[in-house]
Short mmCIF file of C-alpha atoms and ligand atoms in Angstrom, two decimals:
data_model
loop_
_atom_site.label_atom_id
_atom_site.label_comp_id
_atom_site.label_asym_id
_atom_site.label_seq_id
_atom_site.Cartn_x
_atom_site.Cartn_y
_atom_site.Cartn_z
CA UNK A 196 0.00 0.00 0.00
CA UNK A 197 1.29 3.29 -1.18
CA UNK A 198 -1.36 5.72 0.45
CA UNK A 199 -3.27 8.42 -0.88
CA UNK A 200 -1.39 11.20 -2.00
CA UNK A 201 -3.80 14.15 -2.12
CA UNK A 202 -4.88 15.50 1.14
CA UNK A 203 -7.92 18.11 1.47
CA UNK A 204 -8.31 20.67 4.48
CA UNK A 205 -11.44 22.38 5.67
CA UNK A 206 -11.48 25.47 6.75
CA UNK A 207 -15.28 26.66 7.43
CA UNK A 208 -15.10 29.76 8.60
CA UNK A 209 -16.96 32.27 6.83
CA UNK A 210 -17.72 36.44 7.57
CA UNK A 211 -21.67 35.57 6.40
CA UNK A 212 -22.93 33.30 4.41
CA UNK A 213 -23.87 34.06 0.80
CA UNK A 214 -27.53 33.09 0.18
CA UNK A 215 -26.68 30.45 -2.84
CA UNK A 216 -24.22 28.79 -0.66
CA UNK A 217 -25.05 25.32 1.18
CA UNK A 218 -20.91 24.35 1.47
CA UNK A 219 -20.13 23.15 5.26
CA UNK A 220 -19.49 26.55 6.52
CA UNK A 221 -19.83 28.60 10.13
CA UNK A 222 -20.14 32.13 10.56
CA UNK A 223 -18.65 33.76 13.02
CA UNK A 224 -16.56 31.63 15.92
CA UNK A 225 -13.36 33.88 15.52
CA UNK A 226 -12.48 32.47 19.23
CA UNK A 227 -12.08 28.96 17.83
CA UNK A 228 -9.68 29.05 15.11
CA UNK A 229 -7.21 28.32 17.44
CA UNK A 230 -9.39 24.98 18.72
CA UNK A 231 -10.00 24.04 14.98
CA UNK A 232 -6.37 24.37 13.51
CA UNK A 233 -5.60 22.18 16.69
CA UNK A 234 -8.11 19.44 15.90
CA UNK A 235 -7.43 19.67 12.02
CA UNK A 236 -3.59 18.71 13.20
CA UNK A 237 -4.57 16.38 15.90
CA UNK A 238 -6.82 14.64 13.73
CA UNK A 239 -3.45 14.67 10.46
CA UNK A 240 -2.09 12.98 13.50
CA UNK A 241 -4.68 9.98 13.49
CA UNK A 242 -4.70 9.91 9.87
CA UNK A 243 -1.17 10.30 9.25
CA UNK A 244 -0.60 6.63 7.86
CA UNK A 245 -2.91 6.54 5.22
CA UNK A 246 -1.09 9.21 3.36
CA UNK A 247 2.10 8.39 1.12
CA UNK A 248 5.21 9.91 2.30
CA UNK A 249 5.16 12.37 -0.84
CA UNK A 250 2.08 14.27 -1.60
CA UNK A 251 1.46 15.45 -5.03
CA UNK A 252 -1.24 18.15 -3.35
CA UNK A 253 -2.69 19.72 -1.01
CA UNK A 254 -5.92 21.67 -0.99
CA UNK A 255 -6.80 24.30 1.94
CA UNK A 256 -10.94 24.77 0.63
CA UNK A 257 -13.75 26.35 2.19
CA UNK A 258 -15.59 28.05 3.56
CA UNK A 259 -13.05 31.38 3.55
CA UNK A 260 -9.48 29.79 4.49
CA UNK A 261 -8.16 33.23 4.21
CA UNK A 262 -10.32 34.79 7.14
CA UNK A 263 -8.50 32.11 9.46
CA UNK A 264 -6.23 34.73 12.15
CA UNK A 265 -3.17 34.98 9.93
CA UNK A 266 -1.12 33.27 12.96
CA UNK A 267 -3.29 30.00 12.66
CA UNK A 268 -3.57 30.04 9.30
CA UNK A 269 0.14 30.30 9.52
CA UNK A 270 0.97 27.53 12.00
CA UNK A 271 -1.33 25.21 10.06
CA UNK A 272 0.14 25.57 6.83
CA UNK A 273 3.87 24.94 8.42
CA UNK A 274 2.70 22.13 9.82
CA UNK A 275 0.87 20.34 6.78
CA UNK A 276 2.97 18.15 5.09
CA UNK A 277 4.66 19.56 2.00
CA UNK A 278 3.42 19.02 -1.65
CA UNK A 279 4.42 19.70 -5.62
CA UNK A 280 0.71 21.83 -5.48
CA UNK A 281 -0.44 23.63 -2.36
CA UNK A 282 -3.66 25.66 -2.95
CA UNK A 283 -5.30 27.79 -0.91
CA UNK A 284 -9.00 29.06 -1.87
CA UNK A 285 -9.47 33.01 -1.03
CA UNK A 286 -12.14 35.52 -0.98
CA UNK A 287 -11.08 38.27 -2.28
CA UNK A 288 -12.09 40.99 0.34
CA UNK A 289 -9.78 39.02 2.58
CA UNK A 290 -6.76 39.33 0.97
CA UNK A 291 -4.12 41.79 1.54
CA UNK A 292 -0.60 42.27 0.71
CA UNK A 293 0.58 40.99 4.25
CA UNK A 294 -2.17 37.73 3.53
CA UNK A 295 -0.35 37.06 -0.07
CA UNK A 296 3.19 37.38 1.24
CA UNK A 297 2.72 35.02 4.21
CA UNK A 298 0.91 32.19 1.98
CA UNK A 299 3.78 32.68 -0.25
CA UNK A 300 5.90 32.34 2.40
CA UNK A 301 4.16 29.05 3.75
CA UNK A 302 5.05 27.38 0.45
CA UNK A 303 1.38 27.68 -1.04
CA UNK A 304 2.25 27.34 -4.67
CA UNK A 305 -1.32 28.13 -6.26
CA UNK A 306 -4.20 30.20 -5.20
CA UNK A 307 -7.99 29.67 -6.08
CA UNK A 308 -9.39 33.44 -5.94
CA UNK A 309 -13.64 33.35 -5.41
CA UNK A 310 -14.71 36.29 -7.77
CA UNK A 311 -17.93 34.91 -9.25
CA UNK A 312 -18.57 37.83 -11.02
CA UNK A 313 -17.32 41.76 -12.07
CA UNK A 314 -19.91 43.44 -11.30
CA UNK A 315 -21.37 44.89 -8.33
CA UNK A 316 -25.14 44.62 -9.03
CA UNK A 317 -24.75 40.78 -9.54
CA UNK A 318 -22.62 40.24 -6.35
CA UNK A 319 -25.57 42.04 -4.40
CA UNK A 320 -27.74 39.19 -6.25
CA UNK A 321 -24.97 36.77 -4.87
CA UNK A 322 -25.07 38.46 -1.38
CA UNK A 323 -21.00 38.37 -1.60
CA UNK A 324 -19.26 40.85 0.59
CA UNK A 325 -16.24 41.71 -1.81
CA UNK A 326 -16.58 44.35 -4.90
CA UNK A 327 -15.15 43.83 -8.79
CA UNK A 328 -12.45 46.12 -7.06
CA UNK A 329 -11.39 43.64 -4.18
CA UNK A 330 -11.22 41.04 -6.59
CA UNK A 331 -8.23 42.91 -8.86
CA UNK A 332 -6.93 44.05 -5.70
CA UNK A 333 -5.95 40.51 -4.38
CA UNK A 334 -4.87 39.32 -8.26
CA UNK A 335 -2.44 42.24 -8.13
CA UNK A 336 -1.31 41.38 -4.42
CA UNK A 337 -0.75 37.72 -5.38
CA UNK A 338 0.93 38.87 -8.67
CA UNK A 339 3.09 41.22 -6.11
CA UNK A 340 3.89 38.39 -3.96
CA UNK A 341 5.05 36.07 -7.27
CA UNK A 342 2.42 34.10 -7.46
CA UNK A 343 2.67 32.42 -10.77
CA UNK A 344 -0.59 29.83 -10.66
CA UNK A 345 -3.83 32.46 -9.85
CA UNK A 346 -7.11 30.97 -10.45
CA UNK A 347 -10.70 32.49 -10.56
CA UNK A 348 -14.27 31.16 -9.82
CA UNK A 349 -16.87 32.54 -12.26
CA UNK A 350 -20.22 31.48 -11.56
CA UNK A 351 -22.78 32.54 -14.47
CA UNK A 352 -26.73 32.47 -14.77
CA UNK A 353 -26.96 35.03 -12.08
CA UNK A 354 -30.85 36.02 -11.98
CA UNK A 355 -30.60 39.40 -14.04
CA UNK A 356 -27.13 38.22 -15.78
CA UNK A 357 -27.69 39.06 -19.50
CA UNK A 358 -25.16 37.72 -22.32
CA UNK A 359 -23.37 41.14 -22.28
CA UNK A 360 -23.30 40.77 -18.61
CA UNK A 361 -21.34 37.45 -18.97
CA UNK A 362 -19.51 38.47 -22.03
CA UNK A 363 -18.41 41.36 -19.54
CA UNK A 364 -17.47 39.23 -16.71
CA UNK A 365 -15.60 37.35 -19.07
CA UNK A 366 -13.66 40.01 -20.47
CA UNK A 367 -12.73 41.22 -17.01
CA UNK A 368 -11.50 37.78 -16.02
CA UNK A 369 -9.27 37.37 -18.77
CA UNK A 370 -8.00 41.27 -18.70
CA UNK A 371 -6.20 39.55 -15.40
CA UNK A 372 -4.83 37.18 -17.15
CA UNK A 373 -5.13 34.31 -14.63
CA UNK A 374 -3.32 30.61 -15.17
CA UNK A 375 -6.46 29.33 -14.39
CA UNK A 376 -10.38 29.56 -14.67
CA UNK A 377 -13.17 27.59 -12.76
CA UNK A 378 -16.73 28.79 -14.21
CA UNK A 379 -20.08 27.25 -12.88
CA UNK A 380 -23.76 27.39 -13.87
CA UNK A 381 -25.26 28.68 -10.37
CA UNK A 382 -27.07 25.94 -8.88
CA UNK A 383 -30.04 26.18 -6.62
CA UNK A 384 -29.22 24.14 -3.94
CA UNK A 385 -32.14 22.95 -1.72
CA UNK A 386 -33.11 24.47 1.40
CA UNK A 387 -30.84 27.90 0.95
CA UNK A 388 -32.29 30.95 1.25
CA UNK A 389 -31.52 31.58 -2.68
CA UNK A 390 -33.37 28.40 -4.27
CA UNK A 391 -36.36 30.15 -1.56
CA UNK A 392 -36.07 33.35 -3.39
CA UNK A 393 -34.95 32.54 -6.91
CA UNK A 394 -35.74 28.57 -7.31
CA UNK A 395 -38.25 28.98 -10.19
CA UNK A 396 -36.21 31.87 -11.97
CA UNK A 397 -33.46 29.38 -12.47
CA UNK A 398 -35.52 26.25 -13.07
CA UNK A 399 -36.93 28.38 -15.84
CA UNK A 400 -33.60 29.73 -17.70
CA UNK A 401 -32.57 26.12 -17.78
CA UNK A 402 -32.16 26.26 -21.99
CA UNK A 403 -30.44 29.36 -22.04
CA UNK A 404 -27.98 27.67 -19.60
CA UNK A 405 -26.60 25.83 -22.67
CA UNK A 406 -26.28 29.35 -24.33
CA UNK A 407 -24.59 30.82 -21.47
CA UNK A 408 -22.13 27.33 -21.37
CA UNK A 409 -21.37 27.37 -25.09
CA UNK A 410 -20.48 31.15 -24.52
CA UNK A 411 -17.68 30.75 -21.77
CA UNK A 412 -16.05 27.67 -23.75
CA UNK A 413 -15.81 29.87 -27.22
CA UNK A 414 -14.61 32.75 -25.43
CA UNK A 415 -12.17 30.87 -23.47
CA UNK A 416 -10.88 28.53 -26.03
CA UNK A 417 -11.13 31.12 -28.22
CA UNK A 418 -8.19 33.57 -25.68
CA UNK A 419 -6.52 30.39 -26.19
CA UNK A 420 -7.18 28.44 -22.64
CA UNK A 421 -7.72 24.41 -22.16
CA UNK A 422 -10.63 23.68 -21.99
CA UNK A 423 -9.42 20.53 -19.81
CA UNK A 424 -12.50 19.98 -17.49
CA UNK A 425 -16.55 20.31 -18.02
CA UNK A 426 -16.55 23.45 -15.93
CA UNK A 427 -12.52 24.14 -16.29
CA UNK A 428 -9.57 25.87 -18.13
CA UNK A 429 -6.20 26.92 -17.92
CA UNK A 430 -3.72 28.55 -19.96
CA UNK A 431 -1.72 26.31 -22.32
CA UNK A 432 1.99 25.67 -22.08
CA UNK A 433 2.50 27.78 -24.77
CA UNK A 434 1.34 30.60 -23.03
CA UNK A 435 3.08 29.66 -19.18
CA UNK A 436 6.51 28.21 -20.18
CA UNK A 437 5.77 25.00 -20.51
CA UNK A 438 3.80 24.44 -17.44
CA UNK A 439 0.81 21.93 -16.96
CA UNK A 440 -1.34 24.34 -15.59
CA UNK A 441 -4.67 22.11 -14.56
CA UNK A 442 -5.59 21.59 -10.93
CA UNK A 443 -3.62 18.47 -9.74
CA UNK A 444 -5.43 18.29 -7.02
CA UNK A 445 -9.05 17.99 -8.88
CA UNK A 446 -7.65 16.10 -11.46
CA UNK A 447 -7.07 13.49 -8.64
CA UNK A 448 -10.84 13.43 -8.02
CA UNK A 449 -11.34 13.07 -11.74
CA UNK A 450 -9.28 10.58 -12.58
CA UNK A 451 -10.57 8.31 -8.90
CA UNK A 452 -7.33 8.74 -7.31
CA UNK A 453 -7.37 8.47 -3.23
CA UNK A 454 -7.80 11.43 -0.85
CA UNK A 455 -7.82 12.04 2.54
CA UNK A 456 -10.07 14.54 3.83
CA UNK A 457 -9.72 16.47 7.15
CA UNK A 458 -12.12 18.66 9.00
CA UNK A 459 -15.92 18.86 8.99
CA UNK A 460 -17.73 18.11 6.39
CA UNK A 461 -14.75 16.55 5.14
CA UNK A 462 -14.75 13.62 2.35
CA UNK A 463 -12.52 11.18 2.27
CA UNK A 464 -11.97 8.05 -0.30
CA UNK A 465 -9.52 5.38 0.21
CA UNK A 466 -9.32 2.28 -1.28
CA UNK A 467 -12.89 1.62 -2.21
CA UNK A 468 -13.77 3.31 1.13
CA UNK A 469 -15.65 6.71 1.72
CA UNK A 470 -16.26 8.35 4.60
CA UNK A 471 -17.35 11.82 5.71
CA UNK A 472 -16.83 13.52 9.00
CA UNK A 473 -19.25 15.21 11.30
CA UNK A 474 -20.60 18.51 10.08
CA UNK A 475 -20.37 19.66 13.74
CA UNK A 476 -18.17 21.93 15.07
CA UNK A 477 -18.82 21.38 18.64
CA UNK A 478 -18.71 17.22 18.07
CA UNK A 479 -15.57 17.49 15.92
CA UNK A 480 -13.48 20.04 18.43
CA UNK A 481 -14.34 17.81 21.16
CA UNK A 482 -13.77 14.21 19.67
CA UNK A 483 -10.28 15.72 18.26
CA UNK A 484 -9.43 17.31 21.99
CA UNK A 485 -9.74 14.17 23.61
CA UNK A 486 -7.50 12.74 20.96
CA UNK A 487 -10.40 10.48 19.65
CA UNK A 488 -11.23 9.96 15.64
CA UNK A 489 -14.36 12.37 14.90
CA UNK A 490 -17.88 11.18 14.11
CA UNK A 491 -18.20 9.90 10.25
CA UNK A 492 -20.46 8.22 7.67
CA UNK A 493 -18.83 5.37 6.32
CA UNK A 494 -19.89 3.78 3.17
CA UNK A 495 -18.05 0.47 1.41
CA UNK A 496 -18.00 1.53 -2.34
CA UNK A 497 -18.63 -1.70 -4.12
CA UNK A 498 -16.81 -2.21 -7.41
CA UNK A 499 -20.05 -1.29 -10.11
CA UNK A 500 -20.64 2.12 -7.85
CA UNK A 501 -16.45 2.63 -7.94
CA UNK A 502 -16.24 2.16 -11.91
CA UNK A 503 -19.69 4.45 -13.02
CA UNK A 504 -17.89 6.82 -10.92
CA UNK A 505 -14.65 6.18 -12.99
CA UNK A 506 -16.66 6.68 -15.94
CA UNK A 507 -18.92 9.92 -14.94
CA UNK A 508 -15.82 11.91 -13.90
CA UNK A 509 -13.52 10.49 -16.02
CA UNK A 510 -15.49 11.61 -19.06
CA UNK A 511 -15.47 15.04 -17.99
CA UNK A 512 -12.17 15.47 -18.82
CA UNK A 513 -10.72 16.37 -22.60
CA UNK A 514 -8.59 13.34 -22.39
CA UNK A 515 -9.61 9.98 -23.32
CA UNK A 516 -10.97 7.40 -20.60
CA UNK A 517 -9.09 4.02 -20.45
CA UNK A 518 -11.91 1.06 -20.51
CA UNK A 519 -9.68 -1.61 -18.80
CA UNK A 520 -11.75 -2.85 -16.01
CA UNK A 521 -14.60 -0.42 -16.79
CA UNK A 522 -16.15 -2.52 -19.84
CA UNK A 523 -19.03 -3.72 -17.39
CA UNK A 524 -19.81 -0.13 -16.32
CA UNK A 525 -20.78 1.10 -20.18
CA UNK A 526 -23.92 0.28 -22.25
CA UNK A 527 -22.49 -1.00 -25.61
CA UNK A 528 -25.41 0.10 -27.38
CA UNK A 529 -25.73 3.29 -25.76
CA UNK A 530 -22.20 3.91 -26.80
CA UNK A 531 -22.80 3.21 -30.53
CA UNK A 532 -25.43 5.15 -30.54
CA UNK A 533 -23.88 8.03 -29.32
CA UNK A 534 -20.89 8.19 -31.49
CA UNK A 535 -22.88 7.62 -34.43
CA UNK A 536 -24.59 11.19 -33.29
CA UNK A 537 -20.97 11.87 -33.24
CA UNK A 538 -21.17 12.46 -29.32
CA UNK A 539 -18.64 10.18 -28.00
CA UNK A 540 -15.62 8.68 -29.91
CA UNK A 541 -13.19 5.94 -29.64
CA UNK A 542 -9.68 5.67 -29.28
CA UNK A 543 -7.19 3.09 -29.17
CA UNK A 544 -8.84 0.30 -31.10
CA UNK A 545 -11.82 1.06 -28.49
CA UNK A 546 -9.93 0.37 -25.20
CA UNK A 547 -10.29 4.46 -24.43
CA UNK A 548 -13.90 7.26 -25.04
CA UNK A 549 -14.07 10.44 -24.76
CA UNK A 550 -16.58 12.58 -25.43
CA UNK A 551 -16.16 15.28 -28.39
CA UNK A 552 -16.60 18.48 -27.61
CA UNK A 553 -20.35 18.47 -28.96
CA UNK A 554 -21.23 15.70 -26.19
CA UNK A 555 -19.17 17.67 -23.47
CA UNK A 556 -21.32 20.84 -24.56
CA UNK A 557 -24.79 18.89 -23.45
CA UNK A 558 -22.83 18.03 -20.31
CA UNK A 559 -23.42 15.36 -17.49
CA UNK A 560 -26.53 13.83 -19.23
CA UNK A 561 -24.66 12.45 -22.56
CA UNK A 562 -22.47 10.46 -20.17
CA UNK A 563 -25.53 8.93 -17.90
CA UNK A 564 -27.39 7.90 -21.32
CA UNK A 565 -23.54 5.38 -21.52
CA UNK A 566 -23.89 3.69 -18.27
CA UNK A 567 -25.10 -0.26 -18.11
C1 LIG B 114 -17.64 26.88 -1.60
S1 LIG B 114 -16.78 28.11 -2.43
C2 LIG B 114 -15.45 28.33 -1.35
C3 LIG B 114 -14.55 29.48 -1.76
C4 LIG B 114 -14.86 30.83 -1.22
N1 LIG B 114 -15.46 30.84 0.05
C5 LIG B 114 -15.71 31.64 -2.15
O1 LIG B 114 -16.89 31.82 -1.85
O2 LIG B 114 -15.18 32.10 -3.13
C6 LIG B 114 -16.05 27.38 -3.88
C7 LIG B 114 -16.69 27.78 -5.16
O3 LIG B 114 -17.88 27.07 -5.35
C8 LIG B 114 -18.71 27.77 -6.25
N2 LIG B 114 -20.10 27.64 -5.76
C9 LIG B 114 -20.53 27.65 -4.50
N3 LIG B 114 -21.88 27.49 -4.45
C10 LIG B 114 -22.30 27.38 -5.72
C11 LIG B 114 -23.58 27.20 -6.36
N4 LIG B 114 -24.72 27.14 -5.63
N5 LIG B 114 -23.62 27.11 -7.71
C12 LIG B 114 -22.50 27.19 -8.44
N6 LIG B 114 -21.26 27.37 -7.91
C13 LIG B 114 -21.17 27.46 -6.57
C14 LIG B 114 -18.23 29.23 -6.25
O4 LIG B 114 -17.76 29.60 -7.52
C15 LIG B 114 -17.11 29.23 -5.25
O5 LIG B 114 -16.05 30.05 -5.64
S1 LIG B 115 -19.78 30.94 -1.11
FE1 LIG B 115 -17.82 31.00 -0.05
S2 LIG B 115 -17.91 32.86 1.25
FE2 LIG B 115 -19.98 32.42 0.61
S3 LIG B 115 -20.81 31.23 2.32
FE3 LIG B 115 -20.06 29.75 0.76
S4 LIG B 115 -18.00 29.29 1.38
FE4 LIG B 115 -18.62 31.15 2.51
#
C-alpha cells in the first residue's frame, strides 16, 4: 500500500454566508480558530498513515481559508505536510498584501481566488461581501507576492445576468490574465435561502444555460485556454513556459485517485472506502481534543458504484478514458449510438472514449445515457 497522496483541508469559517451557498461553513466563531487548527492537526495525526510519504497536493478549501487569524492560518500551513501543489481558496475581500506574502511564504504554490462575477449589481444578487475592485486588488497582491498559478471562480446564470453581462465578466477575467479559470452554472441548492427566493427563476432559464455554457467555452478557447474539465480551463503551455497548468489536485478526483479529507464536512476516499466527518463543530473540536477519531459516515464503495464513478468523472475530462476494467460499467449500445450522433468517440482500437466536444457541450446527461 502506497497511500493516498492528495490530502484536502477544511477550513469553514466564513464572515456571512452568501444566500446560494449550502458548502459546510460557520459564521462567526473567531475564538475557535485556534481549537479548529488544533483538531485539524490532531486529527493529520490519526490519519497520518494513510497518506504516502510524498504528496502530489494539497488543498486548503472552504468556507473562507483566508479569514483564518493569519497566525493560525500560519501555524497550520507549516505544519501540513509539504506538496508539488499547495492551494489555498481566497475571498477576495480578505486578501491583503501581508495575507499574499505570508501564503507565499508558507510554500502555497497556487491560489484559487472566489470572484464569481465583475460586477457589483450581480454580487448584491450573490449576497458576496467583496466588490469587482477587491477582486483585482488581491490578483495584483498575489501577482506582487510572485504568485505564478492564480485561479478564478466565475459562476454565471446570475438572476438578471444578461449575455453582455457574462460576455463582460468574461472580459474582465481574462484582462487579469489568470493561469487558471473555474466557471459554474449557479445551482439552486435545496433548502438555501436563494433556491427560496430565486428557485423557479433558475428552473426556468434552464435552456439558455446551454447558451450561457457554449459562450464561456468559445470565449475561453477562443483567448486560447484548455478547456481541460466540463466546468474548467487553464492557460496552455504555450502561453506559461511549458507548465501543466490544470488543478492536480481535482484532477485526482477526476481521474478516482485516493484522498484524505480532514475537518468537517470533510470527504474522504480510500481504497474503495468513503467516509465523511461530522458537520459539527462542537462534536468534531471535542472528539479531536480528547484525541479520539471524529464522528463519520462510512460507506463500502462496491466495485459497479467505484467504476460508473470512474466513468462519470472520467469523461469530464478532454482526455480519453481508459476502458480496462470499466467494460461492465458502459452500455455498448448506448455507446454506438452516441458516437454515431458523433457524441462520443473511440480511441485506441476502443480500449479508451471520450466525449467530443459536442457531447461535453450537453454536459453530465450524454455520459448517464452510456452507463449499463
Ligand atoms: C464553496 S466556495 C469556497 C470558496 C470561497 N469561500 C468563495 O466563496 O469564493 C467554492 C466555489 O464554489 C462555487 N459555488 C458555490 N456554491 C455554488 C452554487 N450554488 N452554484 C455554483 N457554484 C457554486 C463558487 O464559484 C465558489 O467560488
Ligand atoms: S460561497 Fe464561499 S464565502 Fe460564501 S458562504 Fe459559501 S463558502 Fe462562505
Amino acid at each position: 500500500m502506497t497511500g493516498a497522496r492528495h490530502l484536502y483541508v477544511h477550513l469553514p469559517f466564513c464572515a456571512s454566508r452568501c444566500g446560494y451557498c449550502d458548502f459546510v461553513t460557520v459564521v462567526g466563531r473567531q475564538g475557535q480558530h485556534r481549537a479548529y487548527v488544533d483538531a485539524l492537526l490532531g486529527e493529520l495525526a490519526l490519519e497520518r498513515e494513510t497518506l504516502a510519504p510524498q504528496l502530489e497536493s494539497v488543498f486548503l478549501g472552504g468556507g473562507t481559508p483566508t479569514l483564518i487569524e493569519p497566525r493560525e492560518l500560519e501555524r497550520l500551513l507549516r505544519a501540513l505536510p509539504g506538496a508539488l501543489e499547495v492551494t489555498v481558496e481566497a475571498n477576495p475581500e480578505t486578501v491583503t498584501p501581508g495575507l499574499a506574502e505570508l501564503l507565499r511564504d508558507c510554500g502555497v504554490t497556487r491560489v484559487s481566488l472566489g470572484a464569481q462575477s465583475f460586477q457589483l449589481r450581480l454580487l448584491e444578487v450573490l449576497e458576496r461581501r467583496g466588490s469587482p475592485d477587491d477582486v483585482r486588488r488581491a490578483v495584483y497582491a498575489f501577482r506582487d507576492a510572485n504568485f505564478d498559478n492564480v485561479s478564478l471562480d466565475l459562476i454565471y446564470g446570475i438572476p438578471g445576468q444578461s449575455t453582455a453581462d457574462l460576455e463582460a465578466d468574461l472580459n474582465d477575467a481574462l484582462a487579469l490574465e489568470p493561469e487558471h479559470l473555474s466557471c459554474y452554472e449557479l445551482e439552486a441548492k435545496r433548502g438555501t435561502r436563494f433556491t427560496h427566493a430565486h428557485g423557479a427563476e433558475l428552473a426556468g432559464q434552464a435552456e439558455a444555460m446551454e447558451t450561457y455554457f457554449e459562450r464561456v467555452v468559445v470565449r475561453l478557447t477562443g483567448a486560447g485556454y484548455r478547456w481541460y474539465e466540463t466546468a474548467n480551463f487553464c492557460r496552455t503551455p504555450t502561453l506559461a513556459d511549458g507548465r501543466d497548468l490544470r488543478s492536480r489536485h481535482n484532477l485526482a478526483y477526476w481521474r478516482g485517485r485516493d484522498y484524505l479529507g480532514l475537518g468537517i464536512g470533510a470527504v474522504s476516499t480510500i481504497q474503495g472506502r468513503r467516509w465523511k466527518t461530522t458537520p459539527r463543530l462542537g462534536t468534531y473540536l471535542t472528539a479531536l481534543a480528547a484525541g479520539e477519531r471524529p464522528p463519520r459516515e462510512l460507506e463500502e464503495l462496491p466495485v459497479p458504484v467505484r467504476q460508473s464513478e470512474r466513468v462519470l468523472l472520467g469523461l469530464r475530462l478532454d482526455e480519453p478514458l481508459s476502458l480496462a476494467g470499466l467494460e461492465g460499467a458502459l452500455d455498448a449500445a448506448a455507446v454506438e449510438r452516441l458516437e454515431g450522433l458523433g457524441l462520443v468517440a473511440r480511441g485506441a482500437a476502443g480500449a479508451e472514449l471520450a466525449l467530443t466536444d459536442r457531447g461535453r457541450l450537453l454536459g453530465g446527461g450524454v455520459t448517464a445515457e452510456l452507463l449499463a
